[in-house]
Short mmCIF file of C-alpha atoms in Angstrom, two decimals:
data_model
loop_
_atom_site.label_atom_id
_atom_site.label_comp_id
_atom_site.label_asym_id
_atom_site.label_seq_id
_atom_site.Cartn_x
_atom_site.Cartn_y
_atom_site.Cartn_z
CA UNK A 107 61.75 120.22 99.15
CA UNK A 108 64.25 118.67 101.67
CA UNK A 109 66.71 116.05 101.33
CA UNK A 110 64.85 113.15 101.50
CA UNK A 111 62.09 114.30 98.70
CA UNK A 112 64.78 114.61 96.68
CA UNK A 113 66.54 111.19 96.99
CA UNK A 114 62.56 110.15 96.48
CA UNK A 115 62.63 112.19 93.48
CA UNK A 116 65.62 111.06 92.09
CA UNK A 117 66.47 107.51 93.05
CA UNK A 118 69.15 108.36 95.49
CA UNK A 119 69.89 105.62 97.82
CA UNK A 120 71.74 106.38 101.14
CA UNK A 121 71.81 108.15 104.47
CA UNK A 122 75.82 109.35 104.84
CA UNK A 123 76.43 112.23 106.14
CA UNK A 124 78.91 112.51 102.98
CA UNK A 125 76.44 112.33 100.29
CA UNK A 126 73.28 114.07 102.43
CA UNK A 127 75.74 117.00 102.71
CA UNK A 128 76.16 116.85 98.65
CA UNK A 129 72.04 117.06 98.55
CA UNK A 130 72.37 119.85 100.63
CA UNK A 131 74.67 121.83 98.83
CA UNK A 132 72.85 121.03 95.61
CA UNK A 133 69.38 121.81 96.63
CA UNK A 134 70.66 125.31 98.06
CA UNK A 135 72.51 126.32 95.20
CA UNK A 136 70.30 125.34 92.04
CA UNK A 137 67.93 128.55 92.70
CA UNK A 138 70.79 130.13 91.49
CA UNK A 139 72.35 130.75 88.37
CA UNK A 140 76.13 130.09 90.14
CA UNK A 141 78.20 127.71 88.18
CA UNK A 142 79.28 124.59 89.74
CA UNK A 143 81.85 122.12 89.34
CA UNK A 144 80.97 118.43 90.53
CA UNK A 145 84.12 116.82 91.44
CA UNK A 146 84.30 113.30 92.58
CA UNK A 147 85.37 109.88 91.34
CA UNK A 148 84.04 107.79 88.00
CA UNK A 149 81.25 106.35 88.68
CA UNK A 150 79.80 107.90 91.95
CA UNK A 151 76.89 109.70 90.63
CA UNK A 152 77.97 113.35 89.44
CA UNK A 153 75.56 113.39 86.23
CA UNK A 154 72.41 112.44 89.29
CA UNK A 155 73.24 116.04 90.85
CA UNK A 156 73.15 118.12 87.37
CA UNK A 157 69.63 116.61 87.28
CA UNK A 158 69.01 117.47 90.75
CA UNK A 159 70.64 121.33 89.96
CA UNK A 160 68.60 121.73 86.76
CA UNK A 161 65.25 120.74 87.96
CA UNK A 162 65.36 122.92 91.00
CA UNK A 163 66.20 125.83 89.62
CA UNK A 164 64.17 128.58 87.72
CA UNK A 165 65.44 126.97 83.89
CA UNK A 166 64.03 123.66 84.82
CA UNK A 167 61.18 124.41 81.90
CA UNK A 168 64.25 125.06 79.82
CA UNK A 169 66.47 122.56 77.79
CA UNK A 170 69.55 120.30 79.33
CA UNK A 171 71.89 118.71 77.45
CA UNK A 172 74.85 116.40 78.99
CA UNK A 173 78.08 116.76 76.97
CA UNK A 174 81.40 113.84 77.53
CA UNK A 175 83.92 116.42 76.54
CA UNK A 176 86.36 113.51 76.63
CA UNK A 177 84.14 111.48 74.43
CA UNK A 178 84.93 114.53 71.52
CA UNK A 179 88.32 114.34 69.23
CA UNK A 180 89.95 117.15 69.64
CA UNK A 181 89.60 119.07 66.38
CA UNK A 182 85.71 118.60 66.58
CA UNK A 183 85.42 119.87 69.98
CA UNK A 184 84.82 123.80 69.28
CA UNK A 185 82.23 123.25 66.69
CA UNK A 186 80.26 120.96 68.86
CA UNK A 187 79.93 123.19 71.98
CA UNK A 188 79.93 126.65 69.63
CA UNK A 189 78.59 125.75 66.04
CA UNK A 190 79.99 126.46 62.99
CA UNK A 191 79.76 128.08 59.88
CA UNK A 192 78.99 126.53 56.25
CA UNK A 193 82.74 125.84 54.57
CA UNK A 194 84.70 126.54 57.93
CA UNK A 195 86.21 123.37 57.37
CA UNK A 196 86.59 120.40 55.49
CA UNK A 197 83.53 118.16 55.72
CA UNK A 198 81.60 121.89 56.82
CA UNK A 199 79.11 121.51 54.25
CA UNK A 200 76.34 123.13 56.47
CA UNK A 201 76.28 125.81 59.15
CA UNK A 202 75.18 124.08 62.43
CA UNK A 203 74.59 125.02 65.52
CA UNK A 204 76.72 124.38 68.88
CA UNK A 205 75.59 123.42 72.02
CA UNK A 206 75.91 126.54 73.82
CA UNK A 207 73.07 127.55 70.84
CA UNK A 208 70.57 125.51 71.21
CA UNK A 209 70.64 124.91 75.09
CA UNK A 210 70.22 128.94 75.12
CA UNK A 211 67.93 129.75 77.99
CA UNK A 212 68.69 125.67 80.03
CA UNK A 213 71.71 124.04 81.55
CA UNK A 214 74.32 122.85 79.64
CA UNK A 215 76.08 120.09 81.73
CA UNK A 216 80.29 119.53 80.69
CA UNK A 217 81.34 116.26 82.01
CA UNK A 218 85.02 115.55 82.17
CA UNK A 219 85.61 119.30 81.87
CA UNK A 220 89.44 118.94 82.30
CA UNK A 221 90.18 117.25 79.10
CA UNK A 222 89.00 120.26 77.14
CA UNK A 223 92.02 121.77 75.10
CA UNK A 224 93.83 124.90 76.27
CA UNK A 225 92.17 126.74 73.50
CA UNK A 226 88.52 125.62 74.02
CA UNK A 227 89.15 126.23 77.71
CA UNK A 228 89.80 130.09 76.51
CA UNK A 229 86.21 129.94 74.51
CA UNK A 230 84.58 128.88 77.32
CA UNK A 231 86.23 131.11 80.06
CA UNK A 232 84.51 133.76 77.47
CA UNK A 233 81.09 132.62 77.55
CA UNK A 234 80.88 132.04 80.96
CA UNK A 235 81.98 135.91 81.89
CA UNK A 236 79.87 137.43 79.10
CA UNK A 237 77.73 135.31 77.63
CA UNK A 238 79.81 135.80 74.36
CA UNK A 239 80.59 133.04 71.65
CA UNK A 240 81.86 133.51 68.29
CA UNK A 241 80.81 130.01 65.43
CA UNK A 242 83.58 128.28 64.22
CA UNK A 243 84.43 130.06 60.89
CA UNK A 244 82.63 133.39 61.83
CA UNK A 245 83.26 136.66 63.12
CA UNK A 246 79.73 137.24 64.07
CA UNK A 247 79.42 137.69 68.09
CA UNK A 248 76.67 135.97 69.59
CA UNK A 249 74.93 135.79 72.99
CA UNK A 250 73.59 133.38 74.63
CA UNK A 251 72.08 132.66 78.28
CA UNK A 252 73.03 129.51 79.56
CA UNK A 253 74.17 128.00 82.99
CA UNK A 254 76.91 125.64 83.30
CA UNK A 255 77.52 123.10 85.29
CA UNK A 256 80.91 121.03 85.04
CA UNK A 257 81.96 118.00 86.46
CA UNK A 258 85.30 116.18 86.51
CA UNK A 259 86.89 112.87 88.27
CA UNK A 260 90.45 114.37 88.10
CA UNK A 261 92.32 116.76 90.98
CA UNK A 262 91.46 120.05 89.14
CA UNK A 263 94.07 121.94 91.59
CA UNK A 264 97.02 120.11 90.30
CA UNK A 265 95.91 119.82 86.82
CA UNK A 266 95.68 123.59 87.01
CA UNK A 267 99.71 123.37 88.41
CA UNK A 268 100.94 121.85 85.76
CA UNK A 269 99.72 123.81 83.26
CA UNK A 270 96.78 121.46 81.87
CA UNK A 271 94.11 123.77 83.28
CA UNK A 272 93.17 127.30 82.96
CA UNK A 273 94.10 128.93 86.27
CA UNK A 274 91.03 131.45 85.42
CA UNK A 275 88.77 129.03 84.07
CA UNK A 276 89.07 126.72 87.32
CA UNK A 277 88.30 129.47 89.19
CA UNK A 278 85.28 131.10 87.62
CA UNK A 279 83.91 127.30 87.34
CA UNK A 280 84.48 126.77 90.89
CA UNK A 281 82.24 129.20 92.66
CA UNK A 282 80.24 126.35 94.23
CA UNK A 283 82.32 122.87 94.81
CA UNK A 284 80.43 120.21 95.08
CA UNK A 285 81.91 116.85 96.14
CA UNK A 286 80.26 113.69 95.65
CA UNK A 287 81.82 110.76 98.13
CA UNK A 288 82.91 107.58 97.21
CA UNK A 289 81.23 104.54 97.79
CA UNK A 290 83.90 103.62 100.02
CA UNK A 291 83.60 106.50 101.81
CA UNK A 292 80.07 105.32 102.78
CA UNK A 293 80.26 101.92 103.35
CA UNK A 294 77.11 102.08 105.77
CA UNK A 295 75.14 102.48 101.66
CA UNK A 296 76.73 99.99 100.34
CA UNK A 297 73.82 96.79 101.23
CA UNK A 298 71.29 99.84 100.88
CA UNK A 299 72.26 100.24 97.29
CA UNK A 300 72.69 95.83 96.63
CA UNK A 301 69.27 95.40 98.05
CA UNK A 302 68.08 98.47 95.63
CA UNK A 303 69.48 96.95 92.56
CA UNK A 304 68.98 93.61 93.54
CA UNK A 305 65.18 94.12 93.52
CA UNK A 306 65.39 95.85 90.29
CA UNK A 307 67.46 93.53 88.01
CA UNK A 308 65.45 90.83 89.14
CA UNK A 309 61.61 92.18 88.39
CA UNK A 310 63.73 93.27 84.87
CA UNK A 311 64.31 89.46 84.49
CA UNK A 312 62.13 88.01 86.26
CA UNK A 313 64.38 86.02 88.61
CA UNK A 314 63.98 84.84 92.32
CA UNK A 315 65.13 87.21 94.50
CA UNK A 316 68.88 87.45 96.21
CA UNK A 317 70.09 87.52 99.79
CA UNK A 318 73.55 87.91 101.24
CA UNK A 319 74.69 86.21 104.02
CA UNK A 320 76.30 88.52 106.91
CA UNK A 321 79.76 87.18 105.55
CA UNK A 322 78.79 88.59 102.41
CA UNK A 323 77.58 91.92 103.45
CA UNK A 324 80.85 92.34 105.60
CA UNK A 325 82.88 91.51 102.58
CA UNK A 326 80.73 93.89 100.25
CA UNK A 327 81.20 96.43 103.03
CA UNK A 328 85.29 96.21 103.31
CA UNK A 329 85.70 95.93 99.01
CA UNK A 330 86.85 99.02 98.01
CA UNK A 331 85.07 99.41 94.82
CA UNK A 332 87.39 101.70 92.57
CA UNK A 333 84.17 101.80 90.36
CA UNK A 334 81.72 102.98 92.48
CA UNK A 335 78.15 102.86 92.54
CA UNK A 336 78.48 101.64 88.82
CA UNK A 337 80.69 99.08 89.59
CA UNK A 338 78.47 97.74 92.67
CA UNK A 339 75.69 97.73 90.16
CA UNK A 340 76.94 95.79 87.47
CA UNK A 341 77.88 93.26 90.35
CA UNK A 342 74.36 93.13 91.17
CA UNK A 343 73.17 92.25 87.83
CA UNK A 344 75.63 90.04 87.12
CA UNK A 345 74.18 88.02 89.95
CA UNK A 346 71.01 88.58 89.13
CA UNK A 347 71.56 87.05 85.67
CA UNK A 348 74.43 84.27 86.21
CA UNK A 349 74.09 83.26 89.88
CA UNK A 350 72.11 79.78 90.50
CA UNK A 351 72.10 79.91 94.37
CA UNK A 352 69.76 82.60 95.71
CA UNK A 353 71.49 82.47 98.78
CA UNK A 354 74.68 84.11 98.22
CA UNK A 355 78.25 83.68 100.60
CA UNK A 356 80.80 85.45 100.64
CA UNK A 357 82.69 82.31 98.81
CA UNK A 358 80.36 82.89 96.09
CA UNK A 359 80.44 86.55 95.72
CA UNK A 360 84.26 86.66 95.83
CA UNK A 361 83.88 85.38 92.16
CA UNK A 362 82.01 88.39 91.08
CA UNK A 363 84.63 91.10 92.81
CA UNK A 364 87.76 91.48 90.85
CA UNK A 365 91.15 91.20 92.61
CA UNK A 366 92.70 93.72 94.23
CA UNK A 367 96.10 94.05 92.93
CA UNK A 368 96.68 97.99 94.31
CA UNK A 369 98.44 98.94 96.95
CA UNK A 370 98.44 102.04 99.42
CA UNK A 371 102.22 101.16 100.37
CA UNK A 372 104.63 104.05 98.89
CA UNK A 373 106.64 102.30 96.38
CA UNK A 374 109.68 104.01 94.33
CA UNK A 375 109.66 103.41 90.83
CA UNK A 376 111.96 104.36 88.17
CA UNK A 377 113.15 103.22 84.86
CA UNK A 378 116.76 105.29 85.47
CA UNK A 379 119.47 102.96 86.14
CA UNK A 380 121.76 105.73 87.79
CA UNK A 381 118.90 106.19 90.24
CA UNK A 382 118.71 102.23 90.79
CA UNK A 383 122.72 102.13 91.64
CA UNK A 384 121.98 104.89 94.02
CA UNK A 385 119.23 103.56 95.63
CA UNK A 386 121.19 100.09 96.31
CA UNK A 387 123.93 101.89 97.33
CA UNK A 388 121.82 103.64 100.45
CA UNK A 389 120.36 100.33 101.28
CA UNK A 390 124.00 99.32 101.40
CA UNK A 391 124.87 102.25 103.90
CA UNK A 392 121.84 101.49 106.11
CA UNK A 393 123.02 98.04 106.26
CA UNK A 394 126.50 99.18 107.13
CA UNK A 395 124.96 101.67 109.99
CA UNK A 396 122.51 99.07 111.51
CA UNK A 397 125.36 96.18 111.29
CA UNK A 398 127.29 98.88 113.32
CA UNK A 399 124.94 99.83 115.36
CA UNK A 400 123.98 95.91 116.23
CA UNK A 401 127.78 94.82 117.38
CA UNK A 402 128.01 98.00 119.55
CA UNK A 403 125.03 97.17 121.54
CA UNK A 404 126.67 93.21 121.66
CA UNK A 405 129.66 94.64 122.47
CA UNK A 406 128.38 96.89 125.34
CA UNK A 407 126.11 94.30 126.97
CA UNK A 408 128.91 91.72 126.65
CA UNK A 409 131.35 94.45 128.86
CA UNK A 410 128.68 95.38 131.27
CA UNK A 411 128.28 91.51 132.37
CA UNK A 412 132.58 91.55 132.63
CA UNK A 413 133.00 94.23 134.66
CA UNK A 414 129.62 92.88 137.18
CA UNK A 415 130.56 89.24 136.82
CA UNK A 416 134.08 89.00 135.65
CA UNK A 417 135.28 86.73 133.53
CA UNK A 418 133.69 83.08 134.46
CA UNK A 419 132.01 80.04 132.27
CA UNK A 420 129.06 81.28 132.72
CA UNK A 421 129.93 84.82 130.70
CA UNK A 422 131.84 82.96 127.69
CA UNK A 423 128.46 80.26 127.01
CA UNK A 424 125.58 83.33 126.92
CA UNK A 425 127.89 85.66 125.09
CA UNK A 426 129.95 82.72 122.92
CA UNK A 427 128.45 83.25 119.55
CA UNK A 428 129.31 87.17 119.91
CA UNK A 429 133.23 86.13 121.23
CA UNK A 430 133.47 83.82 118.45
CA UNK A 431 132.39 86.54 115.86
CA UNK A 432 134.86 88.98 117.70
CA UNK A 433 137.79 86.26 117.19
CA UNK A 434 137.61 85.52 113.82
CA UNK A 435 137.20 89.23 112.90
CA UNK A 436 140.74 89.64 114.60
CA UNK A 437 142.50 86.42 113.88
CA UNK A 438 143.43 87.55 110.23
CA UNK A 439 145.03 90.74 112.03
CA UNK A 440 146.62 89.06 114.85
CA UNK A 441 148.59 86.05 112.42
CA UNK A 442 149.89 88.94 110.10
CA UNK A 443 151.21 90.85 112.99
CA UNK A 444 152.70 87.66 114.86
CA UNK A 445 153.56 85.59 111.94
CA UNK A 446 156.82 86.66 111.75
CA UNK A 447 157.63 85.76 115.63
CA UNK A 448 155.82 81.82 115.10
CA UNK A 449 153.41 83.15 117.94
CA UNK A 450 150.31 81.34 118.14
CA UNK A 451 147.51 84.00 118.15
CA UNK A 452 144.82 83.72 121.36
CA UNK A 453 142.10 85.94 123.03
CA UNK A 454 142.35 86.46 126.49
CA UNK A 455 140.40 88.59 128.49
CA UNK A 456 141.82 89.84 131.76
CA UNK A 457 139.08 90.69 134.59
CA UNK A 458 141.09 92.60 137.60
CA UNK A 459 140.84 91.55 140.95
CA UNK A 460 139.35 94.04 142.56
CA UNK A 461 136.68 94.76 140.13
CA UNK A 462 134.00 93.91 142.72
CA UNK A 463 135.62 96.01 144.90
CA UNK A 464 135.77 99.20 142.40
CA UNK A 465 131.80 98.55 141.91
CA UNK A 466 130.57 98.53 145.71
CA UNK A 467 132.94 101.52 146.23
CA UNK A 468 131.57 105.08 144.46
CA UNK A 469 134.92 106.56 145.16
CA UNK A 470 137.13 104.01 143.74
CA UNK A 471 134.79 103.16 140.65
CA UNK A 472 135.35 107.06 139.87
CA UNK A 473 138.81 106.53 139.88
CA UNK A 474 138.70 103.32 137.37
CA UNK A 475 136.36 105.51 134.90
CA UNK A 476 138.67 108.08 135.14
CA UNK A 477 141.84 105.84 134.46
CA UNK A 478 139.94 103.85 131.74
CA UNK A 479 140.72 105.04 128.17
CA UNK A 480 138.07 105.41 125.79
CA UNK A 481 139.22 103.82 122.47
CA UNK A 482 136.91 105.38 119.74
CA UNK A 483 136.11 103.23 116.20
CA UNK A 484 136.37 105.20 113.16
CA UNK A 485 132.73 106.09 111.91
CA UNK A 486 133.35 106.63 108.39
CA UNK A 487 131.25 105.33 105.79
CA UNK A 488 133.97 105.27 103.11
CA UNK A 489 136.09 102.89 105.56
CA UNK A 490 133.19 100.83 106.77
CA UNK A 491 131.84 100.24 103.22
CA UNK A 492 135.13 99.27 101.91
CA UNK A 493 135.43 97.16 105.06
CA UNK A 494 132.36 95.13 103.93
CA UNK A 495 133.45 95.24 100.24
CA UNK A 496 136.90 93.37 101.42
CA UNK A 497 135.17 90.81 103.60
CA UNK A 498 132.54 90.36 100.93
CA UNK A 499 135.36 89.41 98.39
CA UNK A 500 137.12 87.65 100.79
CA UNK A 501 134.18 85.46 102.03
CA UNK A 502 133.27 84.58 98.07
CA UNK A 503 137.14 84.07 97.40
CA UNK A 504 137.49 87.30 95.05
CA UNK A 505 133.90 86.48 92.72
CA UNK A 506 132.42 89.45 92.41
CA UNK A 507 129.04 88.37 91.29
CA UNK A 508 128.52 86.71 94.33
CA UNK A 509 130.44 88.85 96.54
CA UNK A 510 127.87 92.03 94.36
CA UNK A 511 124.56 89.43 95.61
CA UNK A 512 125.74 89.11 99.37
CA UNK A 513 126.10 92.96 99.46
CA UNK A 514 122.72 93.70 97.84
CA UNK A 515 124.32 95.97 94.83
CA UNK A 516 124.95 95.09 91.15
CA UNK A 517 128.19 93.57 90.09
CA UNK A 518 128.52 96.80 87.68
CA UNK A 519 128.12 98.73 91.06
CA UNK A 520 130.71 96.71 93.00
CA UNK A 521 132.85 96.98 89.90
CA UNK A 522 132.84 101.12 90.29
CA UNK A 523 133.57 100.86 94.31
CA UNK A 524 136.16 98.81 94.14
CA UNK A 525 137.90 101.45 91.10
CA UNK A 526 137.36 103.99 93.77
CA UNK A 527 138.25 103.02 96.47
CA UNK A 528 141.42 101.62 95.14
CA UNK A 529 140.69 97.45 96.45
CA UNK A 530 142.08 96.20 92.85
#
């Protein structure tokens, strides 16, 4: 039987690469008596392939049961899959037989296999090496011969690294993986499937038929249905049922697909107000860093076009709004130094005669790089970031909430720089 006898066989719509592989690996390994473990997301189909498993193999003649081991409380769970024993425990007022009893000789398929307790996962690891099971309530060993086959929508791997999973049980489960893709992850299936279901719900209830309109198939194509192949059918029905226009937009079918509030973006979130202070206070250092970095590139471009222009009107209008900055940064400096003299502070910048001279001549302009003195600003992030907290304050006229808002921090964070850094 190849690949497409079984989708025949089975009602599998599609041709993806993705989910022919999955036939592939299913058909070759159901001769077998190898346990599997289905993994892929709720919704895409992993109950399909323990059909397809069971029936091809040699215990197809044999029973199959399907068991949600999420669906079963916790304290139930071990008498369901294993029996138990008449008076084992309160409400025991039978013996009864498990799962693992009366599929003897079938499959037995687990679904959501990696919500099973720790201690059931130990019970299970047993029958699955040996064949061994012990009723709830006994100590009578019994045997049986059954093949599992587990699925699960959650990362087994990590479940098993935090401690949630048997290491041993993952293992002996996983002989064969067998990953079922997405919907999303064959979007080329997606209309396949619509037209499938469309046809389906509407000989159910007798309504005209449905067609999309390329808008609509486009926007079925690029939804990124977090349900899956369950969710993409219950849209069909839906419209099957409710819709009145048998033409269908994609206007009209955007009221059938739920919003898409998720994101993909990396986002950090945290409920730890220490780690929300410190996080404010690195956006504040970047800001401090790129400010820097922004008025040393302004202040490089403006002293390239002095030293190859020198100092003319033309200079002082392209570069004015950086001068002015530059100005009022230093006036405050330069009226506390000259106050005391009644000078009248001004800028002035000096452009030497023979600068043209010093730039056509290699020689000389060695000379004026070598006579040139390289002032260095201080780098330090302590200094810079009280630098900003002082003009913050100053800017704001000492209110701190405002002053806390202009810098991006809380007030109770501005509160603890200023203590440190000694700006009372």
């Amino acid at each position: 039987m190849d690949n497409q006898d079984i989708k025949n066989r089975f009602g599998i719509i599609g041709n993806s690469p993705l989910l022919n592989r999955a036939i592939d690996i299913a058909r070759q390994v159901a001769p077998t008596d190898i346990s599997v473990l289905i993994q892929g997301e709720s919704g895409s189909g992993k109950e399909v392939f323990s059909h397809i498993i069971h029936q091809l193999s040699s215990r197809k003649h044999g029973p199959f049961i399907a068991v949600n081991c999420g669906a079963i409380p916790e304290g139930t769970i071990d008498s369901e899959l294993f029996g138990h024993e008449k008076g084992s425990f309160t409400g025991a007022h039978e013996a009864r037989k498990g799962y693992f009893e009366v599929v003897d000789g079938g499959t037995i398929f687990l679904d959501e296999v990696g919500e099973l307790p720790l201690g059931t996962q130990a019970r299970l690891l047993r029958v699955l090496e040996s064949g061994e099971y012990i009723r709830v309530g006994s100590s009578k060993v019994q045997k049986t011969n059954v093949r599992v086959v587990a699925a699960t929508n959650v990362n087994m791997f990590e479940a098993v690294q935090k401690g949630k999973f048997r290491e041993d049980l993952y293992y002996r489960l996983n002989t064969v993986p067998l990953r079922i893709p997405s919907l999303r992850e064959r979007p080329e299936d997606i209309n396949l499937l619509f037209r499938k279901f469309i046809v389906d719900f509407s000989e159910k209830y007798r309504s005209p038929g449905v067609q999309l309109t390329e808008d609509a198939q486009n926007m079925l194509r690029n939804y990124n249905w977090p349900g899956n192949v369950r969710q993409l059918k219950n849209v069909a029905e839906q419209i099957a049922v409710l819709e009145k226009e048998r033409i269908v937009d994609a206007h009209i079918l955007q009221n059938y697909l739920p919003n898409e509030s998720r994101t993909s973006l990396p986002a950090i979130v945290s409920s730890n107000t220490g780690a929300k202070e410190d996080f404010s206070e690195r956006d504040l250092l970047y800001k401090v860093l790129f400010d820097m970095k922004k008025d040393m590139v302004d202040l490089k471009k403006l002293v390239v076009e002095l030293i190859q222009k020198g100092v003319d009107s033309s200079t002082f209008d392209q570069n004015s709004p950086y001068i002015n900055q530059l100005y009022q940064e230093i006036e405050p400096q330069i009226k506390s130094d000259n106050e005391g003299y009644g000078i009248a502070p001004t800028l002035t910048i000096h452009s030497p005669n023979n600068t043209a001279n010093v730039l056509k001549n290699p020689v000389a302009q060695d000379d004026y790089l070598q006579d040139a003195q390289e002032v260095e600003e201080s780098l330090s992030l302590v200094d810079k970031e009280s630098d900003l907290i002082k003009k913050a304050l100053k800017k704001h006229r000492g209110k701190r909430k405002a002053a806390a808002q202009e810098l991006g921090i809380s007030e109770r964070t501005l509160y603890r720089k200023i203590k440190d850094l000694n700006l009372d």
